[in-house]
Amino acid sequence: MEIAFEKAGGLVPAIVQDFATGDVLMLGFMNSAALAETQRTGEVVFFSRSRNKLWKKGETSGHVLKVRELRIDCDADAILARVDAAGPGVCHEGYRSCFFRKFDSNGEVRVTEEKTFEPEQVYGAEKRAGEKR
Amino acid sequence: MEIAFEKAGGLVPAIVQDFATGDVLMLGFMNSAALAETQRTGEVVFFSRSRNKLWKKGETSGHVLKVRELRIDCDADAILARVDAAGPGVCHEGYRSCFFRKFDSNGEVRVTEEKTFEPEQVYGAEKRAGEKR
């Protein structure tokens, strides 16, 4: 089964789900090389659109995503990685999941989760505002 | 909080997760109008890249996705819809989830789930090969 990388300019969305809890942790993108590296190493590697290169999740923070299983959807244009997530959270803002904001009934967005770590202590001086690691 | 539609050519990926089981059911894309329709109706509406128009999930099959909550990620460029899914499955190939194939340890892709319905009976003569409804 060929993955349909060409359909979205070489990149397919890759959902990361906690294997144990089922929580959706984040969404990244993979190109063919990122998928190959993920399979080779057993840890999630994305392609960073902002940095235009492969991005091993956890390379700075140590919060790597160990792959328990990799799934592909019916059209072969989306990946689901079910993982064991090292560390207290995947989000560069200090939360367990990047989906820590919810739309309320008025369509306003509100933070509904608790912080699980302090980004400054994890990413240190290297951290630049808004940049995922 | 502004959703970053412009970042990916007007479309952001939207993950659909079963509210009760936590299973990831499918991934679609939303533009601003699709998100607004989803919020207005309480049922998931995507933008179909192949048909280039809004696509109410379940419009043919009746397998609508009733939104229990809508989340947005840290960078506001991915949506998570946690839903109650009507019907036996969301996948046009007859499965509960579109992620019914898994990579094995050799990198080969295999079907690991059971079919939950016969697509022909749901989509009828309207169904065209490979087209999601």
PDB file of C-alpha atoms in Angstrom:
ATOM      1  CA  MET A   1       0.000   0.000   0.000  1.00  0.00           C
ATOM      2  CA  GLU A   2       1.521   3.275  -1.149  1.00  0.00           C
ATOM      3  CA  ILE A   3       1.147   6.244   1.195  1.00  0.00           C
ATOM      4  CA  ALA A   4      -0.401   9.183  -0.684  1.00  0.00           C
ATOM      5  CA  PHE A   5       2.286  11.739   0.126  1.00  0.00           C
ATOM      6  CA  GLU A   6       1.864  13.576  -3.164  1.00  0.00           C
ATOM      7  CA  LYS A   7      -1.790  14.379  -2.377  1.00  0.00           C
ATOM      8  CA  ALA A   8      -0.791  17.076   0.139  1.00  0.00           C
ATOM      9  CA  GLY A   9       2.448  18.364  -1.281  1.00  0.00           C
ATOM     10  CA  GLY A  10       4.601  15.542   0.079  1.00  0.00           C
ATOM     11  CA  LEU A  11       3.226  15.661   3.621  1.00  0.00           C
ATOM     12  CA  VAL A  12       0.495  13.674   5.327  1.00  0.00           C
ATOM     13  CA  PRO A  13      -0.996  14.499   8.707  1.00  0.00           C
ATOM     14  CA  ALA A  14       0.102  12.191  11.510  1.00  0.00           C
ATOM     15  CA  ILE A  15      -2.086  11.949  14.608  1.00  0.00           C
ATOM     16  CA  VAL A  16      -0.370  11.008  17.855  1.00  0.00           C
ATOM     17  CA  GLN A  17      -2.517   9.143  20.367  1.00  0.00           C
ATOM     18  CA  ASP A  18      -1.556   7.933  23.825  1.00  0.00           C
ATOM     19  CA  PHE A  19      -1.659   4.140  23.647  1.00  0.00           C
ATOM     20  CA  ALA A  20      -2.709   3.672  27.262  1.00  0.00           C
ATOM     21  CA  THR A  21      -5.286   6.433  27.736  1.00  0.00           C
ATOM     22  CA  GLY A  22      -6.505   6.975  24.170  1.00  0.00           C
ATOM     23  CA  ASP A  23      -5.991  10.728  24.498  1.00  0.00           C
ATOM     24  CA  VAL A  24      -5.070  12.523  21.287  1.00  0.00           C
ATOM     25  CA  LEU A  25      -1.811  14.282  22.111  1.00  0.00           C
ATOM     26  CA  MET A  26      -0.865  16.203  18.984  1.00  0.00           C
ATOM     27  CA  LEU A  27      -0.891  16.317  15.221  1.00  0.00           C
ATOM     28  CA  GLY A  28       2.193  16.671  13.067  1.00  0.00           C
ATOM     29  CA  PHE A  29       3.114  16.011   9.467  1.00  0.00           C
ATOM     30  CA  MET A  30       5.290  13.316   7.948  1.00  0.00           C
ATOM     31  CA  ASN A  31       6.962  13.092   4.596  1.00  0.00           C
ATOM     32  CA  SER A  32       8.315   9.824   3.276  1.00  0.00           C
ATOM     33  CA  ALA A  33      11.650  10.264   5.089  1.00  0.00           C
ATOM     34  CA  ALA A  34       9.973  11.077   8.406  1.00  0.00           C
ATOM     35  CA  LEU A  35       7.816   7.957   8.179  1.00  0.00           C
ATOM     36  CA  ALA A  36      10.871   5.863   7.340  1.00  0.00           C
ATOM     37  CA  GLU A  37      12.791   7.303  10.323  1.00  0.00           C
ATOM     38  CA  THR A  38       9.818   6.714  12.591  1.00  0.00           C
ATOM     39  CA  GLN A  39       9.693   3.088  11.486  1.00  0.00           C
ATOM     40  CA  ARG A  40      13.458   2.620  11.707  1.00  0.00           C
ATOM     41  CA  THR A  41      13.869   4.129  15.178  1.00  0.00           C
ATOM     42  CA  GLY A  42      10.531   3.245  16.761  1.00  0.00           C
ATOM     43  CA  GLU A  43      10.129   6.866  17.880  1.00  0.00           C
ATOM     44  CA  VAL A  44       8.032   9.530  16.189  1.00  0.00           C
ATOM     45  CA  VAL A  45       9.839  11.761  13.674  1.00  0.00           C
ATOM     46  CA  PHE A  46       7.875  14.507  11.937  1.00  0.00           C
ATOM     47  CA  PHE A  47       8.675  16.872   9.132  1.00  0.00           C
ATOM     48  CA  SER A  48       8.632  20.405  10.517  1.00  0.00           C
ATOM     49  CA  ARG A  49       6.901  22.792   8.122  1.00  0.00           C
ATOM     50  CA  SER A  50       8.312  25.841   9.908  1.00  0.00           C
ATOM     51  CA  ARG A  51      11.913  24.593   9.979  1.00  0.00           C
ATOM     52  CA  ASN A  52      11.624  22.677   6.707  1.00  0.00           C
ATOM     53  CA  LYS A  53      13.452  19.598   7.982  1.00  0.00           C
ATOM     54  CA  LEU A  54      12.976  16.358   9.883  1.00  0.00           C
ATOM     55  CA  TRP A  55      12.040  16.913  13.494  1.00  0.00           C
ATOM     56  CA  LYS A  56      12.499  14.172  16.038  1.00  0.00           C
ATOM     57  CA  LYS A  57       9.849  14.858  18.658  1.00  0.00           C
ATOM     58  CA  GLY A  58      11.629  15.149  22.005  1.00  0.00           C
ATOM     59  CA  GLU A  59      15.052  15.990  20.558  1.00  0.00           C
ATOM     60  CA  THR A  60      15.298  18.969  22.920  1.00  0.00           C
ATOM     61  CA  SER A  61      12.880  18.070  25.693  1.00  0.00           C
ATOM     62  CA  GLY A  62      13.596  14.350  25.913  1.00  0.00           C
ATOM     63  CA  HIS A  63       9.843  13.816  25.652  1.00  0.00           C
ATOM     64  CA  VAL A  64      10.080  11.231  22.888  1.00  0.00           C
ATOM     65  CA  LEU A  65       7.095   9.321  21.558  1.00  0.00           C
ATOM     66  CA  LYS A  66       7.720   5.583  21.510  1.00  0.00           C
ATOM     67  CA  VAL A  67       5.612   3.953  18.826  1.00  0.00           C
ATOM     68  CA  ARG A  68       3.387   1.095  19.942  1.00  0.00           C
ATOM     69  CA  GLU A  69       1.597   0.874  16.621  1.00  0.00           C
ATOM     70  CA  LEU A  70       1.346   2.759  13.361  1.00  0.00           C
ATOM     71  CA  ARG A  71      -1.920   2.840  11.448  1.00  0.00           C
ATOM     72  CA  ILE A  72      -2.861   4.222   8.051  1.00  0.00           C
ATOM     73  CA  ASP A  73      -6.320   5.286   6.938  1.00  0.00           C
ATOM     74  CA  CYS A  74      -8.436   3.947   4.077  1.00  0.00           C
ATOM     75  CA  ASP A  75      -7.154   6.486   1.545  1.00  0.00           C
ATOM     76  CA  ALA A  76      -3.566   6.135   2.773  1.00  0.00           C
ATOM     77  CA  ASP A  77      -3.319   9.862   3.344  1.00  0.00           C
ATOM     78  CA  ALA A  78      -3.348  10.059   7.135  1.00  0.00           C
ATOM     79  CA  ILE A  79      -1.256   8.269   9.758  1.00  0.00           C
ATOM     80  CA  LEU A  80      -2.185   7.346  13.312  1.00  0.00           C
ATOM     81  CA  ALA A  81       0.714   6.708  15.699  1.00  0.00           C
ATOM     82  CA  ARG A  82      -0.321   5.153  18.995  1.00  0.00           C
ATOM     83  CA  VAL A  83       2.499   5.803  21.417  1.00  0.00           C
ATOM     84  CA  ASP A  84       3.936   5.698  24.885  1.00  0.00           C
ATOM     85  CA  ALA A  85       4.795   9.320  25.624  1.00  0.00           C
ATOM     86  CA  ALA A  86       7.908   9.918  27.724  1.00  0.00           C
ATOM     87  CA  GLY A  87       7.762  12.829  30.134  1.00  0.00           C
ATOM     88  CA  PRO A  88       4.939  14.916  31.536  1.00  0.00           C
ATOM     89  CA  GLY A  89       3.591  16.248  28.246  1.00  0.00           C
ATOM     90  CA  VAL A  90       4.085  16.752  24.532  1.00  0.00           C
ATOM     91  CA  CYS A  91       3.048  20.389  24.242  1.00  0.00           C
ATOM     92  CA  HIS A  92       5.639  23.143  24.134  1.00  0.00           C
ATOM     93  CA  GLU A  93       3.244  25.251  26.205  1.00  0.00           C
ATOM     94  CA  GLY A  94       3.523  22.831  29.125  1.00  0.00           C
ATOM     95  CA  TYR A  95       0.515  20.564  28.726  1.00  0.00           C
ATOM     96  CA  ARG A  96       0.148  16.815  28.377  1.00  0.00           C
ATOM     97  CA  SER A  97      -1.707  17.241  25.060  1.00  0.00           C
ATOM     98  CA  CYS A  98      -1.591  20.067  22.536  1.00  0.00           C
ATOM     99  CA  PHE A  99      -5.405  19.990  22.509  1.00  0.00           C
ATOM    100  CA  PHE A 100      -5.767  21.729  25.855  1.00  0.00           C
ATOM    101  CA  ARG A 101      -8.234  24.335  24.580  1.00  0.00           C
ATOM    102  CA  LYS A 102     -11.902  23.742  23.928  1.00  0.00           C
ATOM    103  CA  PHE A 103     -14.569  25.760  22.129  1.00  0.00           C
ATOM    104  CA  ASP A 104     -17.373  26.679  24.490  1.00  0.00           C
ATOM    105  CA  SER A 105     -21.019  26.899  23.431  1.00  0.00           C
ATOM    106  CA  ASN A 106     -20.498  30.498  22.246  1.00  0.00           C
ATOM    107  CA  GLY A 107     -17.625  29.461  19.993  1.00  0.00           C
ATOM    108  CA  GLU A 108     -15.067  31.033  22.324  1.00  0.00           C
ATOM    109  CA  VAL A 109     -11.860  29.100  22.992  1.00  0.00           C
ATOM    110  CA  ARG A 110     -10.922  28.334  26.586  1.00  0.00           C
ATOM    111  CA  VAL A 111      -8.117  26.427  28.302  1.00  0.00           C
ATOM    112  CA  THR A 112      -9.699  23.424  30.024  1.00  0.00           C
ATOM    113  CA  GLU A 113      -6.653  21.390  31.098  1.00  0.00           C
ATOM    114  CA  GLU A 114      -4.023  21.791  33.800  1.00  0.00           C
ATOM    115  CA  LYS A 115      -0.367  22.442  33.047  1.00  0.00           C
ATOM    116  CA  THR A 116       1.844  19.432  33.716  1.00  0.00           C
ATOM    117  CA  PHE A 117       5.255  21.083  33.400  1.00  0.00           C
ATOM    118  CA  GLU A 118       7.006  24.425  33.046  1.00  0.00           C
ATOM    119  CA  PRO A 119       8.279  24.828  29.483  1.00  0.00           C
ATOM    120  CA  GLU A 120      11.180  27.062  30.576  1.00  0.00           C
ATOM    121  CA  GLN A 121      12.596  24.286  32.732  1.00  0.00           C
ATOM    122  CA  VAL A 122      12.389  21.772  29.894  1.00  0.00           C
ATOM    123  CA  TYR A 123      13.368  23.794  26.875  1.00  0.00           C
ATOM    124  CA  GLY A 124      15.638  26.313  28.625  1.00  0.00           C
ATOM    125  CA  ALA A 125      17.171  29.266  26.862  1.00  0.00           C
ATOM    126  CA  GLU A 126      16.981  27.497  23.522  1.00  0.00           C
ATOM    127  CA  LYS A 127      13.245  27.803  23.513  1.00  0.00           C
ATOM    128  CA  ARG A 128      11.886  30.430  21.195  1.00  0.00           C
ATOM    129  CA  ALA A 129       8.324  31.659  21.543  1.00  0.00           C
ATOM    130  CA  GLY A 130       5.838  29.519  19.716  1.00  0.00           C
ATOM    131  CA  GLU A 131       8.357  26.991  18.498  1.00  0.00           C
ATOM    132  CA  LYS A 132       7.552  23.365  19.018  1.00  0.00           C
ATOM    133  CA  ARG A 133      10.217  20.996  20.277  1.00  0.00           C
TER     134      ARG A 133
ATOM    135  CA  MET B   1      -8.151  32.788  19.242  1.00  0.00           C
ATOM    136  CA  GLU B   2      -7.891  32.827  15.451  1.00  0.00           C
ATOM    137  CA  ILE B   3      -7.732  29.475  13.701  1.00  0.00           C
ATOM    138  CA  ALA B   4      -4.684  29.359  11.406  1.00  0.00           C
ATOM    139  CA  PHE B   5      -6.535  28.407   8.235  1.00  0.00           C
ATOM    140  CA  GLU B   6      -4.114  30.298   5.999  1.00  0.00           C
ATOM    141  CA  LYS B   7      -1.162  28.175   7.170  1.00  0.00           C
ATOM    142  CA  ALA B   8      -2.281  25.184   5.075  1.00  0.00           C
ATOM    143  CA  GLY B   9      -3.976  26.845   2.144  1.00  0.00           C
ATOM    144  CA  GLY B  10      -7.255  27.523   3.927  1.00  0.00           C
ATOM    145  CA  LEU B  11      -7.683  24.040   5.366  1.00  0.00           C
ATOM    146  CA  VAL B  12      -6.786  22.596   8.746  1.00  0.00           C
ATOM    147  CA  PRO B  13      -6.815  18.888   9.597  1.00  0.00           C
ATOM    148  CA  ALA B  14      -9.709  17.818  11.798  1.00  0.00           C
ATOM    149  CA  ILE B  15      -9.353  14.622  13.807  1.00  0.00           C
ATOM    150  CA  VAL B  16     -12.551  12.773  14.678  1.00  0.00           C
ATOM    151  CA  GLN B  17     -12.467  10.774  17.898  1.00  0.00           C
ATOM    152  CA  ASP B  18     -15.195   8.620  19.399  1.00  0.00           C
ATOM    153  CA  PHE B  19     -16.198  10.353  22.624  1.00  0.00           C
ATOM    154  CA  ALA B  20     -17.088   7.146  24.449  1.00  0.00           C
ATOM    155  CA  THR B  21     -14.295   4.794  23.392  1.00  0.00           C
ATOM    156  CA  GLY B  22     -11.499   7.228  22.547  1.00  0.00           C
ATOM    157  CA  ASP B  23     -10.926   5.510  19.204  1.00  0.00           C
ATOM    158  CA  VAL B  24      -9.702   7.766  16.420  1.00  0.00           C
ATOM    159  CA  LEU B  25     -12.273   7.327  13.663  1.00  0.00           C
ATOM    160  CA  MET B  26     -11.055   9.466  10.775  1.00  0.00           C
ATOM    161  CA  LEU B  27      -9.287  12.615   9.711  1.00  0.00           C
ATOM    162  CA  GLY B  28     -10.788  15.237   7.436  1.00  0.00           C
ATOM    163  CA  PHE B  29     -10.129  18.870   6.647  1.00  0.00           C
ATOM    164  CA  MET B  30     -12.091  21.969   7.564  1.00  0.00           C
ATOM    165  CA  ASN B  31     -12.047  25.429   6.134  1.00  0.00           C
ATOM    166  CA  SER B  32     -13.574  28.353   7.950  1.00  0.00           C
ATOM    167  CA  ALA B  33     -17.052  27.632   6.529  1.00  0.00           C
ATOM    168  CA  ALA B  34     -16.893  23.943   7.467  1.00  0.00           C
ATOM    169  CA  LEU B  35     -15.961  24.805  11.043  1.00  0.00           C
ATOM    170  CA  ALA B  36     -18.773  27.354  11.216  1.00  0.00           C
ATOM    171  CA  GLU B  37     -21.292  24.792   9.893  1.00  0.00           C
ATOM    172  CA  THR B  38     -20.003  22.199  12.349  1.00  0.00           C
ATOM    173  CA  GLN B  39     -20.512  24.639  15.196  1.00  0.00           C
ATOM    174  CA  ARG B  40     -23.906  25.802  13.940  1.00  0.00           C
ATOM    175  CA  THR B  41     -25.364  22.332  13.377  1.00  0.00           C
ATOM    176  CA  GLY B  42     -23.550  20.342  16.067  1.00  0.00           C
ATOM    177  CA  GLU B  43     -22.611  17.723  13.466  1.00  0.00           C
ATOM    178  CA  VAL B  44     -19.280  17.397  11.705  1.00  0.00           C
ATOM    179  CA  VAL B  45     -18.961  19.137   8.330  1.00  0.00           C
ATOM    180  CA  PHE B  46     -15.694  18.856   6.422  1.00  0.00           C
ATOM    181  CA  PHE B  47     -14.360  20.507   3.314  1.00  0.00           C
ATOM    182  CA  SER B  48     -13.854  17.815   0.680  1.00  0.00           C
ATOM    183  CA  ARG B  49     -10.593  18.324  -1.177  1.00  0.00           C
ATOM    184  CA  SER B  50     -11.640  15.933  -3.963  1.00  0.00           C
ATOM    185  CA  ARG B  51     -15.066  17.500  -4.509  1.00  0.00           C
ATOM    186  CA  ASN B  52     -13.945  21.023  -3.592  1.00  0.00           C
ATOM    187  CA  LYS B  53     -16.998  21.781  -1.475  1.00  0.00           C
ATOM    188  CA  LEU B  54     -18.457  21.385   1.992  1.00  0.00           C
ATOM    189  CA  TRP B  55     -19.134  17.777   2.887  1.00  0.00           C
ATOM    190  CA  LYS B  56     -21.529  16.917   5.675  1.00  0.00           C
ATOM    191  CA  LYS B  57     -20.275  13.586   6.985  1.00  0.00           C
ATOM    192  CA  GLY B  58     -23.193  11.148   6.821  1.00  0.00           C
ATOM    193  CA  GLU B  59     -25.142  13.071   4.179  1.00  0.00           C
ATOM    194  CA  THR B  60     -25.510   9.845   2.142  1.00  0.00           C
ATOM    195  CA  SER B  61     -25.020   7.144   4.748  1.00  0.00           C
ATOM    196  CA  GLY B  62     -26.854   8.746   7.631  1.00  0.00           C
ATOM    197  CA  HIS B  63     -23.758   8.061   9.718  1.00  0.00           C
ATOM    198  CA  VAL B  64     -23.519  11.571  11.084  1.00  0.00           C
ATOM    199  CA  LEU B  65     -20.996  12.611  13.714  1.00  0.00           C
ATOM    200  CA  LYS B  66     -22.629  14.431  16.605  1.00  0.00           C
ATOM    201  CA  VAL B  67     -20.153  16.778  18.240  1.00  0.00           C
ATOM    202  CA  ARG B  68     -19.672  16.363  21.983  1.00  0.00           C
ATOM    203  CA  GLU B  69     -16.734  18.738  22.102  1.00  0.00           C
ATOM    204  CA  LEU B  70     -14.475  20.642  19.757  1.00  0.00           C
ATOM    205  CA  ARG B  71     -10.853  21.236  20.670  1.00  0.00           C
ATOM    206  CA  ILE B  72      -8.095  23.245  19.024  1.00  0.00           C
ATOM    207  CA  ASP B  73      -4.372  22.689  19.397  1.00  0.00           C
ATOM    208  CA  CYS B  74      -1.720  25.046  20.743  1.00  0.00           C
ATOM    209  CA  ASP B  75      -0.864  26.504  17.347  1.00  0.00           C
ATOM    210  CA  ALA B  76      -4.535  26.728  16.337  1.00  0.00           C
ATOM    211  CA  ASP B  77      -3.847  24.731  13.198  1.00  0.00           C
ATOM    212  CA  ALA B  78      -5.491  21.392  14.032  1.00  0.00           C
ATOM    213  CA  ILE B  79      -8.977  20.572  15.295  1.00  0.00           C
ATOM    214  CA  LEU B  80     -10.096  17.643  17.431  1.00  0.00           C
ATOM    215  CA  ALA B  81     -13.794  16.773  17.293  1.00  0.00           C
ATOM    216  CA  ARG B  82     -14.895  14.304  19.950  1.00  0.00           C
ATOM    217  CA  VAL B  83     -18.159  12.828  18.744  1.00  0.00           C
ATOM    218  CA  ASP B  84     -20.965  10.352  19.098  1.00  0.00           C
ATOM    219  CA  ALA B  85     -20.912   8.451  15.814  1.00  0.00           C
ATOM    220  CA  ALA B  86     -24.282   7.346  14.455  1.00  0.00           C
ATOM    221  CA  GLY B  87     -24.346   4.014  12.656  1.00  0.00           C
ATOM    222  CA  PRO B  88     -21.968   1.061  12.522  1.00  0.00           C
ATOM    223  CA  GLY B  89     -18.954   2.896  11.153  1.00  0.00           C
ATOM    224  CA  VAL B  90     -17.535   6.004   9.520  1.00  0.00           C
ATOM    225  CA  CYS B  91     -15.419   4.399   6.810  1.00  0.00           C
ATOM    226  CA  HIS B  92     -16.706   4.102   3.246  1.00  0.00           C
ATOM    227  CA  GLU B  93     -14.995   0.707   3.096  1.00  0.00           C
ATOM    228  CA  GLY B  94     -17.287  -0.683   5.804  1.00  0.00           C
ATOM    229  CA  TYR B  95     -15.272  -0.276   8.987  1.00  0.00           C
ATOM    230  CA  ARG B  96     -15.963   1.505  12.254  1.00  0.00           C
ATOM    231  CA  SER B  97     -12.774   3.578  11.859  1.00  0.00           C
ATOM    232  CA  CYS B  98     -10.872   4.566   8.726  1.00  0.00           C
ATOM    233  CA  PHE B  99      -7.687   3.457  10.521  1.00  0.00           C
ATOM    234  CA  PHE B 100      -8.360  -0.247  10.082  1.00  0.00           C
ATOM    235  CA  ARG B 101      -4.933  -1.018   8.636  1.00  0.00           C
ATOM    236  CA  LYS B 102      -1.743  -1.312  10.643  1.00  0.00           C
ATOM    237  CA  PHE B 103       1.916  -1.459   9.660  1.00  0.00           C
ATOM    238  CA  ASP B 104       3.481  -4.728  10.751  1.00  0.00           C
ATOM    239  CA  SER B 105       7.087  -5.019  11.914  1.00  0.00           C
ATOM    240  CA  ASN B 106       8.278  -5.377   8.316  1.00  0.00           C
ATOM    241  CA  GLY B 107       6.584  -2.145   7.310  1.00  0.00           C
ATOM    242  CA  GLU B 108       3.858  -4.009   5.429  1.00  0.00           C
ATOM    243  CA  VAL B 109       0.291  -2.784   5.799  1.00  0.00           C
ATOM    244  CA  ARG B 110      -2.369  -5.242   6.973  1.00  0.00           C
ATOM    245  CA  VAL B 111      -6.066  -5.041   7.780  1.00  0.00           C
ATOM    246  CA  THR B 112      -6.443  -5.708  11.503  1.00  0.00           C
ATOM    247  CA  GLU B 113     -10.095  -4.823  12.133  1.00  0.00           C
ATOM    248  CA  GLU B 114     -13.412  -6.497  11.330  1.00  0.00           C
ATOM    249  CA  LYS B 115     -15.919  -5.027   8.922  1.00  0.00           C
ATOM    250  CA  THR B 116     -18.988  -3.637  10.663  1.00  0.00           C
ATOM    251  CA  PHE B 117     -21.212  -3.034   7.627  1.00  0.00           C
ATOM    252  CA  GLU B 118     -21.489  -3.600   3.894  1.00  0.00           C
ATOM    253  CA  PRO B 119     -20.823  -0.352   2.043  1.00  0.00           C
ATOM    254  CA  GLU B 120     -23.063  -1.346  -0.894  1.00  0.00           C
ATOM    255  CA  GLN B 121     -26.072  -1.556   1.400  1.00  0.00           C
ATOM    256  CA  VAL B 122     -25.384   1.851   2.888  1.00  0.00           C
ATOM    257  CA  TYR B 123     -24.189   3.885  -0.062  1.00  0.00           C
ATOM    258  CA  GLY B 124     -26.096   2.022  -2.799  1.00  0.00           C
ATOM    259  CA  ALA B 125     -25.649   2.756  -6.465  1.00  0.00           C
ATOM    260  CA  GLU B 126     -24.521   6.305  -5.753  1.00  0.00           C
ATOM    261  CA  LYS B 127     -21.259   5.044  -4.332  1.00  0.00           C
ATOM    262  CA  ARG B 128     -18.251   5.479  -6.540  1.00  0.00           C
ATOM    263  CA  ALA B 129     -15.072   3.566  -5.882  1.00  0.00           C
ATOM    264  CA  GLY B 130     -12.821   5.251  -3.370  1.00  0.00           C
ATOM    265  CA  GLU B 131     -15.141   8.134  -2.691  1.00  0.00           C
ATOM    266  CA  LYS B 132     -15.873   8.970   0.897  1.00  0.00           C
ATOM    267  CA  ARG B 133     -19.426   9.707   1.998  1.00  0.00           C
TER     268      ARG B 133
END
